[in-house]
Amino acid sequence: MTTGGRMTIEAVGTLEAELRRQSAVEALEILDTAPEDRFDRITRMAQQLFGVPMVSITLLDDDRQWRKSHLGLTREAPREASFCDLTVRTDAPVIIDDTTADERFRDNPFVAGDPHLRFYAGEPIHAPGGEAVGTLCVVDTEPRTLTGGEQRLLRDLADWVQAELDRDEELDRTAVVQRALLPRRKPTARGYDVAAACEPGERIAGDFYDWYDTDGGFTVTVGDVVGTGSPIAIIAASVRAALRSATAFADLEPAVAEASRMIEEELDRLAAYTSVFHARVDRDGVVRFVDAGHGLAFVVRGTGDIERLETSTLPLGIAGERPEHSVSLGAGEALLVISDAVFDALGGEAGLGVLQSRVRGSATSAGAVSRIVGAARDEHGAAPVGDALAILVRRD
């Protein structure tokens, strides 16, 4: 094959690799996001350990270097002929003791001109698929040499950055699975309009809801797992499965007790707890329920009054009785269950009027829950801290 042919093949291979790299960095969904302390902590530590004026966690985006965390440098800079571009392209550590003695960089504008960079050490950072997408680098205006121990230390810090990116990917995958577990089909019982709205405060929601047909009506569940990260998704899925399983062959009170027993060890191991509102809605409007520490279920009456339902105050995983209660819904009346984030954002008890007006002022349950979650968000100018959830069962 001709030399020209080899060059063409190499150029195509380089282009394909760059397209994969760009796709991978975009898939991280981290470009142009706000600073985060988990990354800033790493750059601060690197600056202290290496005694350098400049440190950066850099991602390459098309023709620019964008810095997720940086000290002594600007937020972004051109990518062309940069130190970090070389580190990513070679996918290997790049250490330049004295840039003025390196023919690749002695004429670089950041070497020949301000800020007169003299030392660079960078470690590549990879996307979950293995593509080199950025670097952790330390930079100085004086020449210097890294010892073998310092080189290993820089690699360890880069691995720390890598672990944070991998954790993001894990949370994204968990969030996809968690959303897939939400109920898709509404209960088929005639005479009811049922809807829910849920906006996670983080990618992984601690709050969850479920509904499904049962003999004579349907079952509604709202739960709140207190904790963070992937474990709360595991617990939420376990609680959902345990309640579905137990409800199939037991009344409400023993079903909740059995579900609590089934996940008690898991909750204890993860130092978490779960509150639950679990109810059966009959066709005649009777709602039988067990409130295991949730305490945020209400009935909006046809008169306009809003009543808070009784709670046993014992979350799952804690030994104790959780008695069954009941309430009846008349025509046009509704059962409303919300998360604590919505309750707090609306001002606690002072916000009950907002809940009542949103329910009575909406023609559909879907419109009501959307307006309730929206009102909670508007109180802060953004999504409320925590998971914003509302579920409404209205009797036609």
mmCIF file of C-alpha atoms in Angstrom:
data_model
loop_
_atom_site.group_PDB
_atom_site.id
_atom_site.type_symbol
_atom_site.label_atom_id
_atom_site.label_comp_id
_atom_site.label_asym_id
_atom_site.label_seq_id
_atom_site.Cartn_x
_atom_site.Cartn_y
_atom_site.Cartn_z
ATOM 1 C CA MET A 1 0.000 0.000 0.000
ATOM 2 C CA THR A 2 1.263 3.479 -0.790
ATOM 3 C CA THR A 3 2.432 5.908 1.832
ATOM 4 C CA GLY A 4 -0.429 8.163 0.855
ATOM 5 C CA GLY A 5 -2.827 5.275 1.443
ATOM 6 C CA ARG A 6 -1.368 4.644 4.891
ATOM 7 C CA MET A 7 -1.706 8.299 5.755
ATOM 8 C CA THR A 8 -5.331 8.252 4.646
ATOM 9 C CA ILE A 9 -6.090 5.221 6.791
ATOM 10 C CA GLU A 10 -4.318 6.823 9.749
ATOM 11 C CA ALA A 11 -6.246 10.061 9.247
ATOM 12 C CA VAL A 12 -9.560 8.174 9.138
ATOM 13 C CA GLY A 13 -8.621 6.260 12.277
ATOM 14 C CA THR A 14 -7.706 9.490 14.055
ATOM 15 C CA LEU A 15 -11.005 11.094 13.043
ATOM 16 C CA GLU A 16 -13.015 8.102 14.239
ATOM 17 C CA ALA A 17 -11.173 8.113 17.566
ATOM 18 C CA GLU A 18 -11.859 11.834 17.976
ATOM 19 C CA LEU A 19 -15.560 11.344 17.223
ATOM 20 C CA ARG A 20 -15.743 8.586 19.841
ATOM 21 C CA ARG A 21 -13.913 10.781 22.338
ATOM 22 C CA GLN A 22 -16.207 13.763 21.711
ATOM 23 C CA SER A 23 -19.301 11.594 22.006
ATOM 24 C CA ALA A 24 -17.991 10.164 25.279
ATOM 25 C CA VAL A 25 -17.267 13.548 26.850
ATOM 26 C CA GLU A 26 -20.710 14.834 25.855
ATOM 27 C CA ALA A 27 -22.342 11.728 27.311
ATOM 28 C CA LEU A 28 -20.867 12.621 30.707
ATOM 29 C CA GLU A 29 -23.203 15.661 30.740
ATOM 30 C CA ILE A 30 -20.663 17.588 32.804
ATOM 31 C CA LEU A 31 -19.508 20.236 30.316
ATOM 32 C CA ASP A 32 -20.409 23.788 31.360
ATOM 33 C CA THR A 33 -21.834 22.646 34.692
ATOM 34 C CA ALA A 34 -21.276 24.565 37.916
ATOM 35 C CA PRO A 35 -18.255 23.938 40.175
ATOM 36 C CA GLU A 36 -18.638 21.041 42.607
ATOM 37 C CA ASP A 37 -16.817 20.635 45.892
ATOM 38 C CA ARG A 38 -16.090 16.943 45.225
ATOM 39 C CA PHE A 39 -13.835 18.006 42.337
ATOM 40 C CA ASP A 40 -12.581 21.241 43.922
ATOM 41 C CA ARG A 41 -11.400 19.192 46.902
ATOM 42 C CA ILE A 42 -9.104 17.232 44.597
ATOM 43 C CA THR A 43 -7.559 20.299 42.965
ATOM 44 C CA ARG A 44 -6.978 21.950 46.355
ATOM 45 C CA MET A 45 -5.262 18.820 47.628
ATOM 46 C CA ALA A 46 -3.095 18.559 44.480
ATOM 47 C CA GLN A 47 -1.977 22.166 44.844
ATOM 48 C CA GLN A 48 -0.971 21.599 48.464
ATOM 49 C CA LEU A 49 0.781 18.283 47.810
ATOM 50 C CA PHE A 50 2.783 19.461 44.781
ATOM 51 C CA GLY A 51 3.304 23.074 45.809
ATOM 52 C CA VAL A 52 2.327 24.430 42.382
ATOM 53 C CA PRO A 53 0.397 27.611 41.548
ATOM 54 C CA MET A 54 -1.835 25.999 38.927
ATOM 55 C CA VAL A 55 -3.968 22.837 38.958
ATOM 56 C CA SER A 56 -6.803 21.782 36.662
ATOM 57 C CA ILE A 57 -9.307 19.031 36.015
ATOM 58 C CA THR A 58 -9.703 19.567 32.273
ATOM 59 C CA LEU A 59 -12.095 18.103 29.711
ATOM 60 C CA LEU A 60 -11.535 18.496 25.972
ATOM 61 C CA ASP A 61 -14.558 19.713 24.019
ATOM 62 C CA ASP A 62 -14.133 20.174 20.254
ATOM 63 C CA ASP A 63 -11.676 23.085 19.977
ATOM 64 C CA ARG A 64 -11.512 24.109 23.639
ATOM 65 C CA GLN A 65 -10.178 22.978 26.987
ATOM 66 C CA TRP A 66 -12.954 23.279 29.567
ATOM 67 C CA ARG A 67 -12.019 23.060 33.243
ATOM 68 C CA LYS A 68 -14.429 21.485 35.695
ATOM 69 C CA SER A 69 -12.176 22.593 38.562
ATOM 70 C CA HIS A 70 -9.144 24.856 38.405
ATOM 71 C CA LEU A 71 -6.742 26.937 40.485
ATOM 72 C CA GLY A 72 -4.620 29.685 38.960
ATOM 73 C CA LEU A 73 -6.080 29.151 35.465
ATOM 74 C CA THR A 74 -9.047 30.409 33.445
ATOM 75 C CA ARG A 75 -12.273 28.435 33.035
ATOM 76 C CA GLU A 76 -11.439 27.513 29.452
ATOM 77 C CA ALA A 77 -8.692 27.937 26.848
ATOM 78 C CA PRO A 78 -7.972 26.903 23.240
ATOM 79 C CA ARG A 79 -7.322 23.211 22.765
ATOM 80 C CA GLU A 80 -4.985 23.393 19.769
ATOM 81 C CA ALA A 81 -1.327 22.598 20.560
ATOM 82 C CA SER A 82 -2.095 22.446 24.280
ATOM 83 C CA PHE A 83 -0.392 20.247 26.867
ATOM 84 C CA CYS A 84 -3.687 18.580 27.799
ATOM 85 C CA ASP A 85 -4.471 17.827 24.147
ATOM 86 C CA LEU A 86 -1.176 15.911 23.897
ATOM 87 C CA THR A 87 -1.979 14.007 27.093
ATOM 88 C CA VAL A 88 -5.380 12.965 25.767
ATOM 89 C CA ARG A 89 -4.153 12.105 22.266
ATOM 90 C CA THR A 90 -1.332 9.905 23.586
ATOM 91 C CA ASP A 91 -3.566 8.551 26.387
ATOM 92 C CA ALA A 92 -0.516 8.448 28.651
ATOM 93 C CA PRO A 93 1.081 10.606 31.351
ATOM 94 C CA VAL A 94 2.869 13.665 29.968
ATOM 95 C CA ILE A 95 5.556 15.220 32.153
ATOM 96 C CA ILE A 96 7.636 18.137 30.862
ATOM 97 C CA ASP A 97 10.289 19.268 33.326
ATOM 98 C CA ASP A 98 11.218 22.403 31.352
ATOM 99 C CA THR A 99 8.958 23.522 28.522
ATOM 100 C CA THR A 100 11.629 25.812 27.027
ATOM 101 C CA ALA A 101 13.783 22.729 26.407
ATOM 102 C CA ASP A 102 10.959 20.814 24.693
ATOM 103 C CA GLU A 103 10.795 21.497 20.966
ATOM 104 C CA ARG A 104 7.070 20.688 20.913
ATOM 105 C CA PHE A 105 6.208 23.527 23.295
ATOM 106 C CA ARG A 106 9.070 26.023 23.449
ATOM 107 C CA ASP A 107 7.205 28.302 20.989
ATOM 108 C CA ASN A 108 3.806 27.776 22.565
ATOM 109 C CA PRO A 109 2.196 31.180 23.313
ATOM 110 C CA PHE A 110 1.670 30.206 26.962
ATOM 111 C CA VAL A 111 5.357 29.321 27.234
ATOM 112 C CA ALA A 112 6.859 32.148 25.202
ATOM 113 C CA GLY A 113 4.361 34.650 26.617
ATOM 114 C CA ASP A 114 2.235 35.149 29.692
ATOM 115 C CA PRO A 115 2.003 33.205 32.015
ATOM 116 C CA HIS A 116 5.385 31.748 30.918
ATOM 117 C CA LEU A 117 4.661 28.135 31.806
ATOM 118 C CA ARG A 118 7.788 26.095 32.508
ATOM 119 C CA PHE A 119 6.531 22.817 33.988
ATOM 120 C CA TYR A 120 3.598 20.540 33.145
ATOM 121 C CA ALA A 121 2.541 17.132 34.450
ATOM 122 C CA GLY A 122 -0.746 15.620 33.333
ATOM 123 C CA GLU A 123 -2.525 12.300 33.765
ATOM 124 C CA PRO A 124 -5.311 11.240 31.371
ATOM 125 C CA ILE A 125 -8.875 10.839 32.637
ATOM 126 C CA HIS A 126 -11.223 8.388 30.945
ATOM 127 C CA ALA A 127 -14.942 8.125 30.336
ATOM 128 C CA PRO A 128 -16.664 4.933 31.583
ATOM 129 C CA GLY A 129 -16.202 3.428 28.094
ATOM 130 C CA GLY A 130 -12.425 3.878 28.274
ATOM 131 C CA GLU A 131 -12.072 6.936 26.010
ATOM 132 C CA ALA A 132 -9.512 9.521 27.164
ATOM 133 C CA VAL A 133 -11.568 12.692 27.601
ATOM 134 C CA GLY A 134 -9.487 14.944 29.830
ATOM 135 C CA THR A 135 -6.682 15.335 32.322
ATOM 136 C CA LEU A 136 -5.698 16.112 35.855
ATOM 137 C CA CYS A 137 -2.670 18.368 35.542
ATOM 138 C CA VAL A 138 -0.330 20.375 37.754
ATOM 139 C CA VAL A 139 1.488 23.359 36.235
ATOM 140 C CA ASP A 140 4.264 25.696 37.375
ATOM 141 C CA THR A 141 6.095 28.784 36.149
ATOM 142 C CA GLU A 142 9.390 27.265 37.268
ATOM 143 C CA PRO A 143 11.100 24.132 35.889
ATOM 144 C CA ARG A 144 10.944 21.111 38.189
ATOM 145 C CA THR A 145 11.180 17.335 38.269
ATOM 146 C CA LEU A 146 8.726 14.865 39.778
ATOM 147 C CA THR A 147 10.006 11.952 41.799
ATOM 148 C CA GLY A 148 8.632 8.478 41.194
ATOM 149 C CA GLY A 149 6.509 8.839 44.314
ATOM 150 C CA GLU A 150 5.080 12.141 43.114
ATOM 151 C CA GLN A 151 4.210 10.618 39.742
ATOM 152 C CA ARG A 152 2.314 7.820 41.498
ATOM 153 C CA LEU A 153 0.574 10.395 43.683
ATOM 154 C CA LEU A 154 -0.596 12.314 40.610
ATOM 155 C CA ARG A 155 -1.961 9.049 39.167
ATOM 156 C CA ASP A 156 -3.787 8.332 42.430
ATOM 157 C CA LEU A 157 -5.427 11.759 42.361
ATOM 158 C CA ALA A 158 -6.418 11.219 38.724
ATOM 159 C CA ASP A 159 -7.944 7.890 39.757
ATOM 160 C CA TRP A 160 -9.959 9.801 42.354
ATOM 161 C CA VAL A 161 -11.332 12.081 39.626
ATOM 162 C CA GLN A 162 -12.037 8.958 37.581
ATOM 163 C CA ALA A 163 -13.970 7.415 40.455
ATOM 164 C CA GLU A 164 -16.185 10.505 40.692
ATOM 165 C CA LEU A 165 -16.983 10.315 36.962
ATOM 166 C CA ASP A 166 -17.688 6.580 37.262
ATOM 167 C CA ARG A 167 -19.995 7.279 40.194
ATOM 168 C CA ASP A 168 -21.934 9.716 38.009
ATOM 169 C CA GLU A 169 -22.346 6.988 35.383
ATOM 170 C CA GLU A 170 -23.536 4.520 38.024
ATOM 171 C CA LEU A 171 -26.089 7.003 39.331
ATOM 172 C CA ASP A 172 -27.317 7.668 35.796
ATOM 173 C CA ARG A 173 -27.841 3.956 35.169
ATOM 174 C CA THR A 174 -29.574 3.554 38.535
ATOM 175 C CA ALA A 175 -31.865 6.502 37.778
ATOM 176 C CA VAL A 176 -32.894 4.903 34.467
ATOM 177 C CA VAL A 177 -33.731 1.633 36.223
ATOM 178 C CA GLN A 178 -35.583 3.471 38.968
ATOM 179 C CA ARG A 179 -37.744 5.382 36.501
ATOM 180 C CA ALA A 180 -38.536 2.107 34.742
ATOM 181 C CA LEU A 181 -39.980 0.742 38.021
ATOM 182 C CA LEU A 182 -42.605 3.487 38.274
ATOM 183 C CA PRO A 183 -46.094 2.261 37.355
ATOM 184 C CA ARG A 184 -47.045 2.801 33.725
ATOM 185 C CA ARG A 185 -50.693 1.725 33.627
ATOM 186 C CA LYS A 186 -53.207 3.522 35.770
ATOM 187 C CA PRO A 187 -55.689 1.535 37.882
ATOM 188 C CA THR A 188 -58.705 0.416 35.855
ATOM 189 C CA ALA A 189 -61.319 0.955 38.589
ATOM 190 C CA ARG A 190 -64.073 3.129 37.130
ATOM 191 C CA GLY A 191 -65.069 6.361 38.790
ATOM 192 C CA TYR A 192 -61.580 7.555 39.731
ATOM 193 C CA ASP A 193 -59.049 9.964 38.213
ATOM 194 C CA VAL A 194 -55.526 9.065 39.388
ATOM 195 C CA ALA A 195 -52.264 10.892 38.658
ATOM 196 C CA ALA A 196 -48.782 11.456 40.103
ATOM 197 C CA ALA A 197 -45.893 13.893 39.565
ATOM 198 C CA CYS A 198 -42.371 13.199 40.799
ATOM 199 C CA GLU A 199 -39.256 15.363 40.357
ATOM 200 C CA PRO A 200 -36.139 13.924 42.059
ATOM 201 C CA GLY A 201 -34.048 16.414 43.998
ATOM 202 C CA GLU A 202 -31.025 14.413 42.838
ATOM 203 C CA ARG A 203 -30.660 11.853 40.074
ATOM 204 C CA ILE A 204 -31.673 9.102 42.496
ATOM 205 C CA ALA A 205 -35.036 9.653 44.149
ATOM 206 C CA GLY A 206 -35.674 8.652 47.745
ATOM 207 C CA ASP A 207 -39.404 9.081 47.258
ATOM 208 C CA PHE A 208 -41.344 6.597 45.147
ATOM 209 C CA TYR A 209 -44.927 5.724 44.363
ATOM 210 C CA ASP A 210 -46.826 2.701 43.072
ATOM 211 C CA TRP A 211 -50.370 1.733 42.122
ATOM 212 C CA TYR A 212 -52.027 -1.414 40.807
ATOM 213 C CA ASP A 213 -55.412 -3.103 40.579
ATOM 214 C CA THR A 214 -56.611 -5.303 43.443
ATOM 215 C CA ASP A 215 -59.899 -7.072 44.134
ATOM 216 C CA GLY A 216 -62.676 -4.530 44.443
ATOM 217 C CA GLY A 217 -60.537 -1.502 43.607
ATOM 218 C CA PHE A 218 -56.866 -0.617 43.550
ATOM 219 C CA THR A 219 -53.842 -0.092 45.798
ATOM 220 C CA VAL A 220 -51.783 3.102 46.117
ATOM 221 C CA THR A 221 -48.380 3.353 47.800
ATOM 222 C CA VAL A 222 -46.119 6.319 48.520
ATOM 223 C CA GLY A 223 -42.756 5.773 50.202
ATOM 224 C CA ASP A 224 -39.785 7.853 51.309
ATOM 225 C CA VAL A 225 -36.356 6.256 51.775
ATOM 226 C CA VAL A 226 -34.067 8.457 53.857
ATOM 227 C CA GLY A 227 -30.511 8.256 52.523
ATOM 228 C CA THR A 228 -28.388 9.078 49.458
ATOM 229 C CA GLY A 229 -26.986 7.426 46.323
ATOM 230 C CA SER A 230 -27.647 4.022 44.841
ATOM 231 C CA PRO A 231 -28.607 2.298 48.145
ATOM 232 C CA ILE A 232 -31.850 4.280 48.390
ATOM 233 C CA ALA A 233 -32.867 3.060 44.935
ATOM 234 C CA ILE A 234 -32.213 -0.527 46.028
ATOM 235 C CA ILE A 235 -34.265 -0.041 49.192
ATOM 236 C CA ALA A 236 -37.109 1.662 47.295
ATOM 237 C CA ALA A 237 -37.276 -1.238 44.844
ATOM 238 C CA SER A 238 -37.189 -3.738 47.737
ATOM 239 C CA VAL A 239 -40.000 -1.970 49.612
ATOM 240 C CA ARG A 240 -42.105 -1.758 46.458
ATOM 241 C CA ALA A 241 -41.634 -5.465 45.716
ATOM 242 C CA ALA A 242 -42.245 -6.503 49.337
ATOM 243 C CA LEU A 243 -45.496 -4.536 49.571
ATOM 244 C CA ARG A 244 -46.752 -5.829 46.222
ATOM 245 C CA SER A 245 -45.964 -9.387 47.251
ATOM 246 C CA ALA A 246 -47.482 -9.158 50.737
ATOM 247 C CA THR A 247 -50.590 -7.242 49.608
ATOM 248 C CA ALA A 248 -51.458 -10.029 47.179
ATOM 249 C CA PHE A 249 -52.340 -12.406 50.014
ATOM 250 C CA ALA A 250 -52.883 -10.299 53.145
ATOM 251 C CA ASP A 251 -54.899 -7.381 54.448
ATOM 252 C CA LEU A 252 -53.225 -3.999 54.776
ATOM 253 C CA GLU A 253 -51.966 -4.201 58.342
ATOM 254 C CA PRO A 254 -50.344 -7.664 58.072
ATOM 255 C CA ALA A 255 -49.046 -6.819 54.589
ATOM 256 C CA VAL A 256 -47.180 -3.764 55.870
ATOM 257 C CA ALA A 257 -45.905 -5.742 58.857
ATOM 258 C CA GLU A 258 -44.585 -8.491 56.565
ATOM 259 C CA ALA A 259 -42.945 -5.960 54.241
ATOM 260 C CA SER A 260 -41.256 -4.341 57.234
ATOM 261 C CA ARG A 261 -39.951 -7.714 58.397
ATOM 262 C CA MET A 262 -38.637 -8.570 54.918
ATOM 263 C CA ILE A 263 -36.482 -5.437 54.599
ATOM 264 C CA GLU A 264 -35.575 -4.898 58.266
ATOM 265 C CA GLU A 265 -32.098 -6.414 57.911
ATOM 266 C CA GLU A 266 -31.367 -4.420 54.750
ATOM 267 C CA LEU A 267 -32.468 -1.154 56.357
ATOM 268 C CA ASP A 268 -30.374 -1.862 59.438
ATOM 269 C CA ARG A 269 -27.267 -2.683 57.372
ATOM 270 C CA LEU A 270 -27.546 0.542 55.360
ATOM 271 C CA ALA A 271 -28.503 2.689 58.373
ATOM 272 C CA ALA A 272 -31.647 3.853 56.561
ATOM 273 C CA TYR A 273 -35.354 3.944 57.240
ATOM 274 C CA THR A 274 -38.456 4.129 55.078
ATOM 275 C CA SER A 275 -41.793 5.771 55.710
ATOM 276 C CA VAL A 276 -44.783 4.467 53.754
ATOM 277 C CA PHE A 277 -48.389 5.376 53.071
ATOM 278 C CA HIS A 278 -50.114 2.236 51.804
ATOM 279 C CA ALA A 279 -53.830 2.312 50.909
ATOM 280 C CA ARG A 280 -56.577 0.316 49.229
ATOM 281 C CA VAL A 281 -59.238 2.314 47.454
ATOM 282 C CA ASP A 282 -62.551 0.523 47.025
ATOM 283 C CA ARG A 283 -65.048 1.228 44.261
ATOM 284 C CA ASP A 284 -67.536 2.633 46.784
ATOM 285 C CA GLY A 285 -65.124 5.385 47.867
ATOM 286 C CA VAL A 286 -63.816 3.777 51.060
ATOM 287 C CA VAL A 287 -60.064 4.214 51.500
ATOM 288 C CA ARG A 288 -58.410 1.832 53.968
ATOM 289 C CA PHE A 289 -54.829 2.787 54.772
ATOM 290 C CA VAL A 290 -51.774 2.235 56.928
ATOM 291 C CA ASP A 291 -49.534 5.265 57.420
ATOM 292 C CA ALA A 292 -46.115 4.052 58.554
ATOM 293 C CA GLY A 293 -44.466 7.315 59.524
ATOM 294 C CA HIS A 294 -45.286 9.265 56.356
ATOM 295 C CA GLY A 295 -47.848 11.637 57.815
ATOM 296 C CA LEU A 296 -48.483 13.656 54.673
ATOM 297 C CA ALA A 297 -51.772 12.245 53.361
ATOM 298 C CA PHE A 298 -54.831 14.497 53.096
ATOM 299 C CA VAL A 299 -58.449 14.413 51.983
ATOM 300 C CA VAL A 300 -59.783 17.433 50.117
ATOM 301 C CA ARG A 301 -63.511 17.569 50.815
ATOM 302 C CA GLY A 302 -66.256 18.810 48.554
ATOM 303 C CA THR A 303 -66.832 21.630 51.071
ATOM 304 C CA GLY A 304 -63.301 22.887 50.420
ATOM 305 C CA ASP A 305 -61.895 21.672 53.738
ATOM 306 C CA ILE A 306 -58.601 19.754 53.755
ATOM 307 C CA GLU A 307 -58.160 17.021 56.376
ATOM 308 C CA ARG A 308 -54.858 15.495 57.401
ATOM 309 C CA LEU A 309 -55.086 11.732 57.858
ATOM 310 C CA GLU A 310 -53.949 9.869 60.944
ATOM 311 C CA THR A 311 -50.450 8.348 61.087
ATOM 312 C CA SER A 312 -48.976 5.581 63.215
ATOM 313 C CA THR A 313 -45.520 7.301 63.121
ATOM 314 C CA LEU A 314 -43.593 4.005 62.874
ATOM 315 C CA PRO A 315 -41.467 3.737 59.695
ATOM 316 C CA LEU A 316 -40.665 0.327 58.220
ATOM 317 C CA GLY A 317 -37.841 -1.597 59.825
ATOM 318 C CA ILE A 318 -38.849 -0.575 63.351
ATOM 319 C CA ALA A 319 -40.734 -3.095 65.443
ATOM 320 C CA GLY A 320 -44.206 -1.988 66.457
ATOM 321 C CA GLU A 321 -47.868 -1.894 65.492
ATOM 322 C CA ARG A 322 -49.141 0.004 62.482
ATOM 323 C CA PRO A 323 -52.936 0.013 62.712
ATOM 324 C CA GLU A 324 -55.260 0.285 59.755
ATOM 325 C CA HIS A 325 -57.528 3.323 59.405
ATOM 326 C CA SER A 326 -60.233 4.254 56.920
ATOM 327 C CA VAL A 327 -61.823 7.288 55.360
ATOM 328 C CA SER A 328 -64.538 7.737 52.726
ATOM 329 C CA LEU A 329 -64.391 9.846 49.581
ATOM 330 C CA GLY A 330 -67.593 11.396 48.325
ATOM 331 C CA ALA A 331 -68.216 12.509 44.754
ATOM 332 C CA GLY A 332 -65.613 15.070 43.712
ATOM 333 C CA GLU A 333 -63.488 14.500 46.823
ATOM 334 C CA ALA A 334 -59.823 13.529 46.626
ATOM 335 C CA LEU A 335 -57.025 11.731 48.452
ATOM 336 C CA LEU A 336 -53.746 13.667 48.196
ATOM 337 C CA VAL A 337 -50.332 12.353 49.311
ATOM 338 C CA ILE A 338 -47.211 14.531 49.050
ATOM 339 C CA SER A 339 -43.513 14.320 49.892
ATOM 340 C CA ASP A 340 -41.930 16.222 52.763
ATOM 341 C CA ALA A 341 -40.011 18.389 50.247
ATOM 342 C CA VAL A 342 -43.307 19.692 48.835
ATOM 343 C CA PHE A 343 -44.768 20.179 52.322
ATOM 344 C CA ASP A 344 -41.709 22.117 53.524
ATOM 345 C CA ALA A 345 -41.371 24.182 50.340
ATOM 346 C CA LEU A 346 -44.974 25.365 50.630
ATOM 347 C CA GLY A 347 -44.483 26.443 54.233
ATOM 348 C CA GLY A 348 -45.708 23.410 56.168
ATOM 349 C CA GLU A 349 -49.186 23.770 57.682
ATOM 350 C CA ALA A 350 -49.385 27.291 56.272
ATOM 351 C CA GLY A 351 -49.252 25.829 52.775
ATOM 352 C CA LEU A 352 -52.342 23.617 53.104
ATOM 353 C CA GLY A 353 -54.405 26.303 51.443
ATOM 354 C CA VAL A 354 -52.165 26.105 48.383
ATOM 355 C CA LEU A 355 -52.728 22.341 48.194
ATOM 356 C CA GLN A 356 -56.477 22.758 48.561
ATOM 357 C CA SER A 357 -56.679 25.462 45.884
ATOM 358 C CA ARG A 358 -54.564 23.478 43.401
ATOM 359 C CA VAL A 359 -56.756 20.393 43.799
ATOM 360 C CA ARG A 360 -60.089 22.205 43.619
ATOM 361 C CA GLY A 361 -58.934 24.549 40.862
ATOM 362 C CA SER A 362 -57.755 21.814 38.477
ATOM 363 C CA ALA A 363 -60.075 19.930 36.167
ATOM 364 C CA THR A 364 -57.910 16.796 36.221
ATOM 365 C CA SER A 365 -55.727 15.020 38.744
ATOM 366 C CA ALA A 366 -52.763 15.314 36.372
ATOM 367 C CA GLY A 367 -53.166 19.072 36.251
ATOM 368 C CA ALA A 368 -53.457 19.298 40.032
ATOM 369 C CA VAL A 369 -50.284 17.341 40.852
ATOM 370 C CA SER A 370 -48.338 19.241 38.203
ATOM 371 C CA ARG A 371 -49.433 22.559 39.702
ATOM 372 C CA ILE A 372 -48.615 21.399 43.240
ATOM 373 C CA VAL A 373 -45.070 20.362 42.340
ATOM 374 C CA GLY A 374 -44.705 23.539 40.279
ATOM 375 C CA ALA A 375 -45.787 25.695 43.225
ATOM 376 C CA ALA A 376 -43.213 23.998 45.453
ATOM 377 C CA ARG A 377 -40.496 24.614 42.857
ATOM 378 C CA ASP A 378 -41.482 28.267 42.422
ATOM 379 C CA GLU A 379 -41.034 28.908 46.116
ATOM 380 C CA HIS A 380 -37.271 28.444 45.612
ATOM 381 C CA GLY A 381 -36.901 29.563 42.015
ATOM 382 C CA ALA A 382 -35.774 26.005 41.225
ATOM 383 C CA ALA A 383 -36.631 22.433 42.202
ATOM 384 C CA PRO A 384 -37.058 22.179 45.971
ATOM 385 C CA VAL A 385 -34.350 20.558 48.018
ATOM 386 C CA GLY A 386 -35.246 16.865 48.125
ATOM 387 C CA ASP A 387 -37.721 14.895 46.038
ATOM 388 C CA ALA A 388 -40.926 16.667 44.998
ATOM 389 C CA LEU A 389 -43.775 14.166 44.747
ATOM 390 C CA ALA A 390 -47.545 14.440 44.721
ATOM 391 C CA ILE A 391 -50.136 11.754 44.010
ATOM 392 C CA LEU A 392 -53.858 12.428 43.742
ATOM 393 C CA VAL A 393 -56.833 10.041 43.710
ATOM 394 C CA ARG A 394 -60.043 11.893 42.916
ATOM 395 C CA ARG A 395 -63.453 10.266 42.930
ATOM 396 C CA ASP A 396 -65.586 11.397 39.997
#
